[in-house]
Coordinates of C-alpha atoms in Angstrom, one line a residue:
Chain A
X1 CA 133.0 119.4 98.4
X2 CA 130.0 116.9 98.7
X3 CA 131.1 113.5 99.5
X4 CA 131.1 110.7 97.6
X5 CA 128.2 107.9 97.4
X6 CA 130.4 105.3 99.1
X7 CA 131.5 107.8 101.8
X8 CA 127.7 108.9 103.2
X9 CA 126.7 107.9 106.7
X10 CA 123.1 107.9 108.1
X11 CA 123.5 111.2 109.6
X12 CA 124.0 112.8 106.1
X13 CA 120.7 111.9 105.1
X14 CA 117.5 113.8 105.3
X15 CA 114.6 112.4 107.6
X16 CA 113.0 109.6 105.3
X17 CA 115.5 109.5 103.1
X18 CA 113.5 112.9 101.9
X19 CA 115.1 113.9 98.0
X20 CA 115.4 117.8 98.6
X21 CA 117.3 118.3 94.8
X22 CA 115.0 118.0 91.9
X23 CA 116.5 116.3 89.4
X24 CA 119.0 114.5 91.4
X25 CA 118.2 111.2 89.9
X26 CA 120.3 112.2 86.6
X27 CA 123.0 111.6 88.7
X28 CA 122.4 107.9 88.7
X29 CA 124.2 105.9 86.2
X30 CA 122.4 103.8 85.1
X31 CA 124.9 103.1 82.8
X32 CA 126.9 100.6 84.8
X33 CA 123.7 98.2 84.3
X34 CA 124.7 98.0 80.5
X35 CA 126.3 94.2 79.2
X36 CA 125.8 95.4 75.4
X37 CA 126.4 98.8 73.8
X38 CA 125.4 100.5 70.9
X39 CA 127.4 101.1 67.9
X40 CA 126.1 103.2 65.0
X41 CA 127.0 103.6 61.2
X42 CA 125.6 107.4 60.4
X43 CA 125.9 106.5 57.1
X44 CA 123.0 105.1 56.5
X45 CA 120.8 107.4 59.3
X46 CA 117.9 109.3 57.6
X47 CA 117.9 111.4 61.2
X48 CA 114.0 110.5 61.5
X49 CA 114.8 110.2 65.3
X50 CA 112.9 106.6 65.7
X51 CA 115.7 105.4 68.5
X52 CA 115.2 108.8 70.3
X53 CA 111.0 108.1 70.3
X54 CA 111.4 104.5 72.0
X55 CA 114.5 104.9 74.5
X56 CA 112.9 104.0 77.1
X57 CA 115.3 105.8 79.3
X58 CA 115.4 109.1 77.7
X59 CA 119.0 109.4 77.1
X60 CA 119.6 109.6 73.3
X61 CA 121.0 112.9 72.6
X62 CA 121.2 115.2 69.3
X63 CA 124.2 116.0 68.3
X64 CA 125.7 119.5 66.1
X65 CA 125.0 117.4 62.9
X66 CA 121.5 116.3 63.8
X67 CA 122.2 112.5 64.2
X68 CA 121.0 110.7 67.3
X69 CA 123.4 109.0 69.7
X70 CA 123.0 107.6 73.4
X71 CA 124.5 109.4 76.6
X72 CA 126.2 106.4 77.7
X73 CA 125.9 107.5 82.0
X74 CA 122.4 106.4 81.2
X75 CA 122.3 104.1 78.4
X76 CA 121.2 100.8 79.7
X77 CA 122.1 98.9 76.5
X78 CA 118.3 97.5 76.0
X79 CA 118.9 97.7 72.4
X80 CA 114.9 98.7 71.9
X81 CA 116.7 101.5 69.7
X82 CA 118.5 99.5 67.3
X83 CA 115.5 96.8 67.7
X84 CA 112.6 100.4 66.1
X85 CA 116.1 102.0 63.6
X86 CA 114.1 101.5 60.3
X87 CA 117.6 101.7 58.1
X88 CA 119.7 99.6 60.5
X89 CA 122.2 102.3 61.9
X90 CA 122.6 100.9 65.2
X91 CA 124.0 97.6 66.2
X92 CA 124.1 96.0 69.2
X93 CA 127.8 94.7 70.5
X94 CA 129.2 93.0 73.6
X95 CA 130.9 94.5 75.9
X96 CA 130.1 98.0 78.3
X97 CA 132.1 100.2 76.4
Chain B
X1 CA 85.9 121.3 134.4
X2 CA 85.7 117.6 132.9
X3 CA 83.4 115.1 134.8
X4 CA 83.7 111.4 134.2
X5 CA 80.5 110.0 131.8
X6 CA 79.8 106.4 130.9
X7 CA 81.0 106.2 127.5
X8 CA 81.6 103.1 124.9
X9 CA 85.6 102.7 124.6
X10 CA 85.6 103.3 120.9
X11 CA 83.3 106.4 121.0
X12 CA 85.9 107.9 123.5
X13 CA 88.6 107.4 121.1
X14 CA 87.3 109.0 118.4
X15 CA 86.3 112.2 120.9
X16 CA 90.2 111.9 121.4
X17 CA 91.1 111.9 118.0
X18 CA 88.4 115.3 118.2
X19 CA 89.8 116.6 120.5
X20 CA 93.8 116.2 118.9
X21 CA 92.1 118.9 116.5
X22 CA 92.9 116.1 113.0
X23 CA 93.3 117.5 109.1
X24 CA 92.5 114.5 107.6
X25 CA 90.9 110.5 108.6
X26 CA 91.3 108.0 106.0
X27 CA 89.6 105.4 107.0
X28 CA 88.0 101.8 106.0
X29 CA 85.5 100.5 108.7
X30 CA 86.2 97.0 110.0
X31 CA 85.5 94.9 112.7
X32 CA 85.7 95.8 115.7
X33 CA 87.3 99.1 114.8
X34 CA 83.7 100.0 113.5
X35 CA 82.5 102.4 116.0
X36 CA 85.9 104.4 116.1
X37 CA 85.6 105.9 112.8
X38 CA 81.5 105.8 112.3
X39 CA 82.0 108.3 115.7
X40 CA 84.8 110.4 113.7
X41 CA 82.3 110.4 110.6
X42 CA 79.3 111.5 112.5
X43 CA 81.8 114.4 114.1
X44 CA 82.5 115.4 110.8
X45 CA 79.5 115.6 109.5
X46 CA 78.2 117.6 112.2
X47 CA 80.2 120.0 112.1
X48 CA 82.2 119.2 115.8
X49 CA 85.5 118.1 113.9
X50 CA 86.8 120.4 110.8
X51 CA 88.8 117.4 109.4
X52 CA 88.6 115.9 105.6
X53 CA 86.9 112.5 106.0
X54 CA 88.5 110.0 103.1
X55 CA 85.8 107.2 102.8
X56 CA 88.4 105.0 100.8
X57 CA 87.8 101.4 98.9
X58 CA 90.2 99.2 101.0
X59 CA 92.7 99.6 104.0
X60 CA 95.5 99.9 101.4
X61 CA 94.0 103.0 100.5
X62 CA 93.3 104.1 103.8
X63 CA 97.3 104.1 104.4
X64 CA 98.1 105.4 101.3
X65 CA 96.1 108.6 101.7
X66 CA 97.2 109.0 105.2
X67 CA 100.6 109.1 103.4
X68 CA 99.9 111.8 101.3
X69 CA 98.5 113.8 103.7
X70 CA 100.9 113.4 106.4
X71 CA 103.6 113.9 103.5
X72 CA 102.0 117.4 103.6
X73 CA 102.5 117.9 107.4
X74 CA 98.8 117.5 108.2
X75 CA 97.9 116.1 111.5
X76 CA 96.4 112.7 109.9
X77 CA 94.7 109.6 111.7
X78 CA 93.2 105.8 110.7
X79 CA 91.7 102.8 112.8
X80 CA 91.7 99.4 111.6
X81 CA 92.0 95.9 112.9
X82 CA 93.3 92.3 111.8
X83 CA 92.9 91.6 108.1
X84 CA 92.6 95.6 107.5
X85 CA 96.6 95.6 109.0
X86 CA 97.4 92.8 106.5
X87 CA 96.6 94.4 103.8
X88 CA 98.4 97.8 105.0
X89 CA 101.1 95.6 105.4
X90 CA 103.1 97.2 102.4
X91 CA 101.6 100.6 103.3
X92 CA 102.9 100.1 106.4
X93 CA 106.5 100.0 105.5
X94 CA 106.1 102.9 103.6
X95 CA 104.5 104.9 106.4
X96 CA 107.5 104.4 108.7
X97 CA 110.7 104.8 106.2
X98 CA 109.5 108.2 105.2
X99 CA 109.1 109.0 108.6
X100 CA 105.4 110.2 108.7
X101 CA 103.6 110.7 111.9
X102 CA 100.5 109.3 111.1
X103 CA 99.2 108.2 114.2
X104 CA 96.4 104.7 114.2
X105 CA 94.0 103.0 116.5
X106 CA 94.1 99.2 116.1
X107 CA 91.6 97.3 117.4
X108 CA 93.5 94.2 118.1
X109 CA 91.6 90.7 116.4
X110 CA 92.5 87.3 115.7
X111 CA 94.2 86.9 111.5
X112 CA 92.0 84.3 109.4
X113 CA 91.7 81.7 108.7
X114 CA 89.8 80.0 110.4
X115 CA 87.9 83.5 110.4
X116 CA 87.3 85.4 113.7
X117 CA 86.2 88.9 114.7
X118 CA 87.4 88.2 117.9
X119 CA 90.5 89.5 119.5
X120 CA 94.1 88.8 120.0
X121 CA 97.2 90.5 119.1
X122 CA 97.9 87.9 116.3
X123 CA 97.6 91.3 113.9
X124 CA 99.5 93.1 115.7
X125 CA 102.3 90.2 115.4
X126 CA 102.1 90.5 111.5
X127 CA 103.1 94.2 111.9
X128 CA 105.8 94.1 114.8
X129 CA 109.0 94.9 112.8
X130 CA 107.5 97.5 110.5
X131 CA 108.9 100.1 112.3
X132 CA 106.1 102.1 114.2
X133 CA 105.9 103.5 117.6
X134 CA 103.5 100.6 119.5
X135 CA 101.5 101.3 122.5
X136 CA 99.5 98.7 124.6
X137 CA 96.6 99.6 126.8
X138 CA 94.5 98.4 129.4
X139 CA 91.2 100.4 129.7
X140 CA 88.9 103.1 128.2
X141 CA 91.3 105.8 129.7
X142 CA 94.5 104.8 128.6
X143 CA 92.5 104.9 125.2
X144 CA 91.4 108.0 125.1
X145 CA 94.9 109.4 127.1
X146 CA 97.2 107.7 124.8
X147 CA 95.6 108.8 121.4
X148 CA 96.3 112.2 122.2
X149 CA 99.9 111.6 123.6
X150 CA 100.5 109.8 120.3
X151 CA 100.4 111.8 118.1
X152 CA 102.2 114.9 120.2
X153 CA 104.8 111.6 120.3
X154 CA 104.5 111.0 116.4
X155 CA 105.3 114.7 115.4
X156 CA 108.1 115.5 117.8
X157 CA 110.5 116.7 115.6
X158 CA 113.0 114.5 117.6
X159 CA 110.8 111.2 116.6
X160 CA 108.7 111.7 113.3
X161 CA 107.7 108.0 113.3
X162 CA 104.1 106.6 113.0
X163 CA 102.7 105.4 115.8
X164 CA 99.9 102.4 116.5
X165 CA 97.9 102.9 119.3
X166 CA 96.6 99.5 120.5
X167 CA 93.1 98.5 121.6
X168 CA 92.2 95.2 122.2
X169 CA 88.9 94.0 120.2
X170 CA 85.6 94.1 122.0
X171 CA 87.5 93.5 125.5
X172 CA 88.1 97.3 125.5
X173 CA 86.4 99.1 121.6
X174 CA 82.9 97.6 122.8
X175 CA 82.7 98.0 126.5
X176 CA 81.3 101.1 128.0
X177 CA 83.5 102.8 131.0
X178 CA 83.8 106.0 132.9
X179 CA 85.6 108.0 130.4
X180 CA 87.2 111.3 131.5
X181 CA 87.5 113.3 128.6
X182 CA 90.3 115.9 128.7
X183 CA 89.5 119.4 128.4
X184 CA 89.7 120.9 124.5
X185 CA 91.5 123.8 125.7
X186 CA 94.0 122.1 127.6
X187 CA 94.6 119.4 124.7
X188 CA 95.3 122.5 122.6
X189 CA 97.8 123.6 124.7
X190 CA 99.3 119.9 125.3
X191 CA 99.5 119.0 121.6
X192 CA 101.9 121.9 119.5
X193 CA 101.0 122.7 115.8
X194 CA 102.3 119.8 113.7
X195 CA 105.6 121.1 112.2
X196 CA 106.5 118.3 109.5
X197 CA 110.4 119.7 108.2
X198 CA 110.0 118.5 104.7
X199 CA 106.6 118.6 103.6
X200 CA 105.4 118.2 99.8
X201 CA 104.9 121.8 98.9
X202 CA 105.0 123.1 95.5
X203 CA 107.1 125.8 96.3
X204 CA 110.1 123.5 97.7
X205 CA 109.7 120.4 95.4
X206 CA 110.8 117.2 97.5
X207 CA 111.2 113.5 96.6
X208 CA 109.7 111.1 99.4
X209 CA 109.9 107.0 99.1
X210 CA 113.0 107.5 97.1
X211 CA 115.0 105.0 95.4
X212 CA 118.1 104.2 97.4
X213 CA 120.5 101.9 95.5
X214 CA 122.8 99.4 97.6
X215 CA 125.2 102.0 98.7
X216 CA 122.8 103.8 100.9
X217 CA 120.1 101.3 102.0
X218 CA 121.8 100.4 104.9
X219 CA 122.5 103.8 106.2
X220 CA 118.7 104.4 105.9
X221 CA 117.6 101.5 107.7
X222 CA 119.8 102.3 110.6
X223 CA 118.9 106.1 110.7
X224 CA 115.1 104.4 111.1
X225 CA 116.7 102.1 113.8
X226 CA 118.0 105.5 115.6
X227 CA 114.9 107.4 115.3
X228 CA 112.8 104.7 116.7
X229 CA 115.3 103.6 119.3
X230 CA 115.8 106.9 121.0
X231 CA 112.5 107.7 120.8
X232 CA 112.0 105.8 123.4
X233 CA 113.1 109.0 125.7
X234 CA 110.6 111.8 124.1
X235 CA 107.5 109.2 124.3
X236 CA 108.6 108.7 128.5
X237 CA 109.1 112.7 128.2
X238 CA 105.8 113.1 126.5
X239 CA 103.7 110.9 129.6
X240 CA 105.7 113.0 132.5
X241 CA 104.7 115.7 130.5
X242 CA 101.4 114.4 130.2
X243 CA 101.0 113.0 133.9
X244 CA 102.2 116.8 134.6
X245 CA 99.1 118.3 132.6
X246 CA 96.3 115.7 133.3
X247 CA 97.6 114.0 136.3
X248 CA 97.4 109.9 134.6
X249 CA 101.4 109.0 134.6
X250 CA 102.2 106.2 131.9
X251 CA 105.3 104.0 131.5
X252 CA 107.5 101.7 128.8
X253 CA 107.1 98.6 131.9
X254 CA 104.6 99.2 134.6
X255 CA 104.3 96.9 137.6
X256 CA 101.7 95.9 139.9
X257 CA 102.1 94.6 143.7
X258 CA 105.9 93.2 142.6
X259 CA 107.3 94.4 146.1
X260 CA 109.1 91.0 147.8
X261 CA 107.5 88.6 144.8
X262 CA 109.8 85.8 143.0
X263 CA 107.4 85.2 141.0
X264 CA 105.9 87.9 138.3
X265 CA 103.3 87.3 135.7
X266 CA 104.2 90.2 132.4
X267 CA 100.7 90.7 130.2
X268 CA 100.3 92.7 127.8
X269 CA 97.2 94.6 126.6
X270 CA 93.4 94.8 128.2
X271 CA 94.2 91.4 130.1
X272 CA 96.7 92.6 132.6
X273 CA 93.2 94.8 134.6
X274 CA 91.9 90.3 134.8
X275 CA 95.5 89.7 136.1
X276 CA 95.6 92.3 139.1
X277 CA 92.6 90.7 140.4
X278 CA 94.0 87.3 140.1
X279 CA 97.1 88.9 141.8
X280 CA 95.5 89.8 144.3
X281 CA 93.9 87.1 145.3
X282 CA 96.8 84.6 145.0
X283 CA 98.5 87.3 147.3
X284 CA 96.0 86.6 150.0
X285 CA 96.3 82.8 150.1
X286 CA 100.0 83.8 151.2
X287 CA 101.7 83.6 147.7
X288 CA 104.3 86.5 146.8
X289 CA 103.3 87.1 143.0
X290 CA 103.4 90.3 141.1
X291 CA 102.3 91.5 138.0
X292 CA 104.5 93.9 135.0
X293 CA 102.5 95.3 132.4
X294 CA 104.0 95.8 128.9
X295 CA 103.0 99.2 127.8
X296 CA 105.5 100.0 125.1
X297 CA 105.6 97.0 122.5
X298 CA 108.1 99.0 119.9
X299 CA 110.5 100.7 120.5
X300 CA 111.2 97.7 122.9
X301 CA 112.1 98.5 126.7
X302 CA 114.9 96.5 127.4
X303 CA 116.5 98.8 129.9
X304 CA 113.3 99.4 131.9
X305 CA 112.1 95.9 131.6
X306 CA 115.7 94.4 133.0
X307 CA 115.1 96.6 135.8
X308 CA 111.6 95.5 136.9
X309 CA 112.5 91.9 136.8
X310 CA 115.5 91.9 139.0
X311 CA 116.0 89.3 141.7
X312 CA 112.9 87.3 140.5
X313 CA 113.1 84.0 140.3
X314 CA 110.2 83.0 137.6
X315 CA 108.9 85.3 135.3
X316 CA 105.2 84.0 133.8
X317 CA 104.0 85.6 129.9
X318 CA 100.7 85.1 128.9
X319 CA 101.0 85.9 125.0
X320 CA 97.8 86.6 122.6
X321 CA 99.3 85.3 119.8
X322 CA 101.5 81.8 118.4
X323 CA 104.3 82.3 116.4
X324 CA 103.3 78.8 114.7
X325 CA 105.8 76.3 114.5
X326 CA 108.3 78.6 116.5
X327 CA 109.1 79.8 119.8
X328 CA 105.2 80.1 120.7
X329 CA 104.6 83.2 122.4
X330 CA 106.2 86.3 120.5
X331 CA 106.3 88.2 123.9
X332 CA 107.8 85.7 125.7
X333 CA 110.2 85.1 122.8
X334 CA 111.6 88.8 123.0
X335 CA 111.6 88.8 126.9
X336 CA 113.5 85.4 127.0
X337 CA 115.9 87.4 124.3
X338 CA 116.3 90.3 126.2
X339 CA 117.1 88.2 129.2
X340 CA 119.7 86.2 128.2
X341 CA 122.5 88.5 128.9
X342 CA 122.1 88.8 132.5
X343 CA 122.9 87.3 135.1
X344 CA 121.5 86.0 137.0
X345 CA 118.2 85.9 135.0
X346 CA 114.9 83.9 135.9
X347 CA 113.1 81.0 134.6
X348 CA 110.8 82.5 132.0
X349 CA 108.0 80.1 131.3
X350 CA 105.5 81.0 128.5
X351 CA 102.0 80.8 128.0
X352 CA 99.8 81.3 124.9
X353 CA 95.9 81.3 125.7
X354 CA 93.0 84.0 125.3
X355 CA 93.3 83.6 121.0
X356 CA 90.3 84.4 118.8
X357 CA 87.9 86.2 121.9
X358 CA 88.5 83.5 124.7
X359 CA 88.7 84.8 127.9
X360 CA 91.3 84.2 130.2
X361 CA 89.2 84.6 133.7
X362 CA 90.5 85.4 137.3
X363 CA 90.7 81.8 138.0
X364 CA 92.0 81.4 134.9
X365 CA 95.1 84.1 136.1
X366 CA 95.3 82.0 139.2
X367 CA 96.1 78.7 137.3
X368 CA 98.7 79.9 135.4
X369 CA 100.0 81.6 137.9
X370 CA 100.5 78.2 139.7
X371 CA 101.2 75.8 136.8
X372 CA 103.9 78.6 136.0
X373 CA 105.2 78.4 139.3
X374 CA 105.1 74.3 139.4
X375 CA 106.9 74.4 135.8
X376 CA 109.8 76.5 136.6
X377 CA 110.3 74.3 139.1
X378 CA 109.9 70.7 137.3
X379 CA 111.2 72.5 134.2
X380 CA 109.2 71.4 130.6
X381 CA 110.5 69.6 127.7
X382 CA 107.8 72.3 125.9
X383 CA 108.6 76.0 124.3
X384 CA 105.2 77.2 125.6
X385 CA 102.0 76.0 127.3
X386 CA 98.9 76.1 125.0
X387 CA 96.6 77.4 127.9
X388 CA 93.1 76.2 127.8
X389 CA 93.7 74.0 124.3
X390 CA 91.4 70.9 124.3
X391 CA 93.8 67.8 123.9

């Protein structure tokens, strides 16, 4: 069982600080940055994928019925997606969610 | 067999840095590191060094490729001097929290403005808490000795820290000496392969420079704090080792004629060879004063330096550098610090002179040896003498 963020000491770390796992930065969350989050009315969406083009951090997702939604581990609530959505499906409200 | 030859200080290093067998020398020329890496270039081009020469556009550059390299695990060196280690200064940083043992010749000169090529340690001030190895030394020799121990120090699996090798501008990188150059076989044998444990390698992808979020920053400043710490004990492992191979022995605090004296004068740097002299000549009028030598700058040598200053009475620093508008000497500042807890501990009275190229002569020595003596006794309303200053 790895432990936990909070429970790492200097010796657990590689020398430098070295990253050996590609990839390990998914397992940030960046999510806890977020003071808005997106809501969406599907409605409306056309599914051109618009919000997906501009995220600037890559984490709006596909889902079974083609729509496009953010992860919300990563979503940093920037609101550039509802900001580009050319048929208003996304709103921006208070609040982490 | 290796015979002594008369040979310009900075010409010797760069044999040295020939003779460590370096992969890779990025490198900026600047004053009065100049003749240190013209040498390596000349080597390079004919053919005497197998080593990739990086002529870069700035010292920034010169660090940054050295980080690349050395992120690869090869052996990698640089030279530079005053504004040059300004504008590593982020570089620098860099350098030591990855842990890459780069290892670099600074040829220690005064900081503009007002500008001077002349020397001082006032650059090597600007850099003292970024984290490198630092080694002081006082002639041609040393030079040469402690380029190659530097970076058998630097890539010690044990250490993997980068380490500054200091040379003070034009009062030892222009002056020509009787240089014994080690043997290339024997140098071979004295400095292992360079074994870096995580190099960049496409086969094993690795992250270096990470980002490290508030939960872990702390706990990767002190594992740099460890490493350079206890590295204190492979660098004194690598001179006995050294002293072993090619008979020169170096130490962290090294003293000179400090049997029965009160008094001690601590230099650091080319200076101390002008302080012996002075030494020994206040020794003949009859006065009992010594002289410690501080050879290891970072990691700082608080046990060993306790130890050579016990039972004094006064303890006289001549600095090469003002921390403006502070305590005045930064030597003195960290002597006085590492001081305070014991008991009983002597009067430390601090000098700053020899800034920006001016000499500090014999007689020089012998005056501050005596004012020293006369203001530990009077005690001084002051911080620090400015020695020499025009009032």
């Amino acid at each position: 069982m790895p432990k936990a963020d909070n429970e790492l000491t200097w010796r657990d770390l590689e020398i430098g600080c070295i990253a050996t796992n590609p990839g390990s930065s998914s397992a940030y969350r960046t999510g806890d940055w977020r003071s808005q989050h997106p809501e969406y009315d599907f409605s409306r969406c056309i599914k051109c994928g618009m919000c997906q083009m501009y995220c600037p951090e890559g984490c709006i997702q596909t889902s079974k019925e083609g729509y496009f939604e953010a992860n919300l581990y990563h979503c940093k609530g920037c609101g550039i997606c509802a900001r580009e959505c050319p048929v208003w499906v996304i709103s921006m409200k208070e609040g982490t969610k | 067999m290796t015979k002594r030859v008369g040979m310009e200080v900075s010409i010797a290093v760069a044999e040295a840095v020939k003779l460590a067998d370096v992969d890779v020398v990025a490198v900026y020329p600047i004053t009065p590191q100049t003749h240190v890496v013209e040498h390596i270039a000349d080597l390079v081009v004919d053919g005497e060094l197998d080593a990739e020469y990086i002529p870069v556009e700035s010292e920034h550059s010169a660090l940054s490729a050295c980080l690349g390299s050395a992120a690869t695990g090869a052996r990698t060196f640089t030279a530079t001097a005053s504004q040059g280690l300004e504008l590593m200064q982020e570089t620098l940083y860099v350098a030591s929290g990855m842990r890459l043992p780069i290892v670099m010749v600074v040829a220690n000169r005064a900081v503009s403005a007002p500008l001077s090529i002349w020397g001082d340690h006032s650059d090597v001030m600007t850099v003292r808490d970024s984290g490198w190895i630092q080694i002081f030394n006082e002639n041609g020799q040393e030079m040469v000795d402690n380029t190659i121990c530097a970076f058998r120090i630097a890539e010690n699996q044990q250490v993997l820290l980068p380490v500054m090798v200091h040379m003070d501008g034009f009062n030892l990188s222009h002056v020509i000496e009787p240089i014994l150059l080690p043997d290339e076989e024997q140098v071979k044998a004295f400095l292992p392969t360079n074994n870096y444990p995580l190099p960049l390698h496409p086969s094993k992808p690795v992250a270096m420079g990470d980002f490290a979020p508030p939960f872990i920053f702390t706990e990767a400043r002190w594992a740099h704090e460890e490493a350079l710490r206890n590295s204190k004990r492979t660098i004194v492992e690598v001179w006995d080792v050294f002293a072993k191979e090619f008979g020169r022995q170096y130490k962290p605090v090294e003293s000179y004629r400090t049997e029965g004296a009160k008094t001690l004068l601590l230099t650091m740097g080319s200076f101390s060879e002008t302080a012996m002299t002075a030494v020994d000549k206040i020794r003949e009028e009859g006065l009992s004063v010594g002289l410690i030598r501080l050879r290891l700058w970072r990691p700082f040598p608080f046990e060993e330096l306790r130890e050579a200053l016990q039972g004094i009475d006064t303890l006289i620093v001549l600095d090469r550098a003002l921390s403006t508008g502070g305590p005045g000497g930064p030597v003195a500042s960290e002597v006085r610090a590492a001081l305070y807890s014991q008991n009983p501990r002597p009067q430390i009275v601090s000098f700053v002179g020899g800034l920006g190229g001016r000499d500090i002569t014999v007689e020089n020595f012998e005056t501050i040896i005596k004012r020293g003596m006369e203001i530990a006794k009077s005690g001084s309303d002051k911080e620090f003498q400015m020695f020499g200053v025009r009032e």
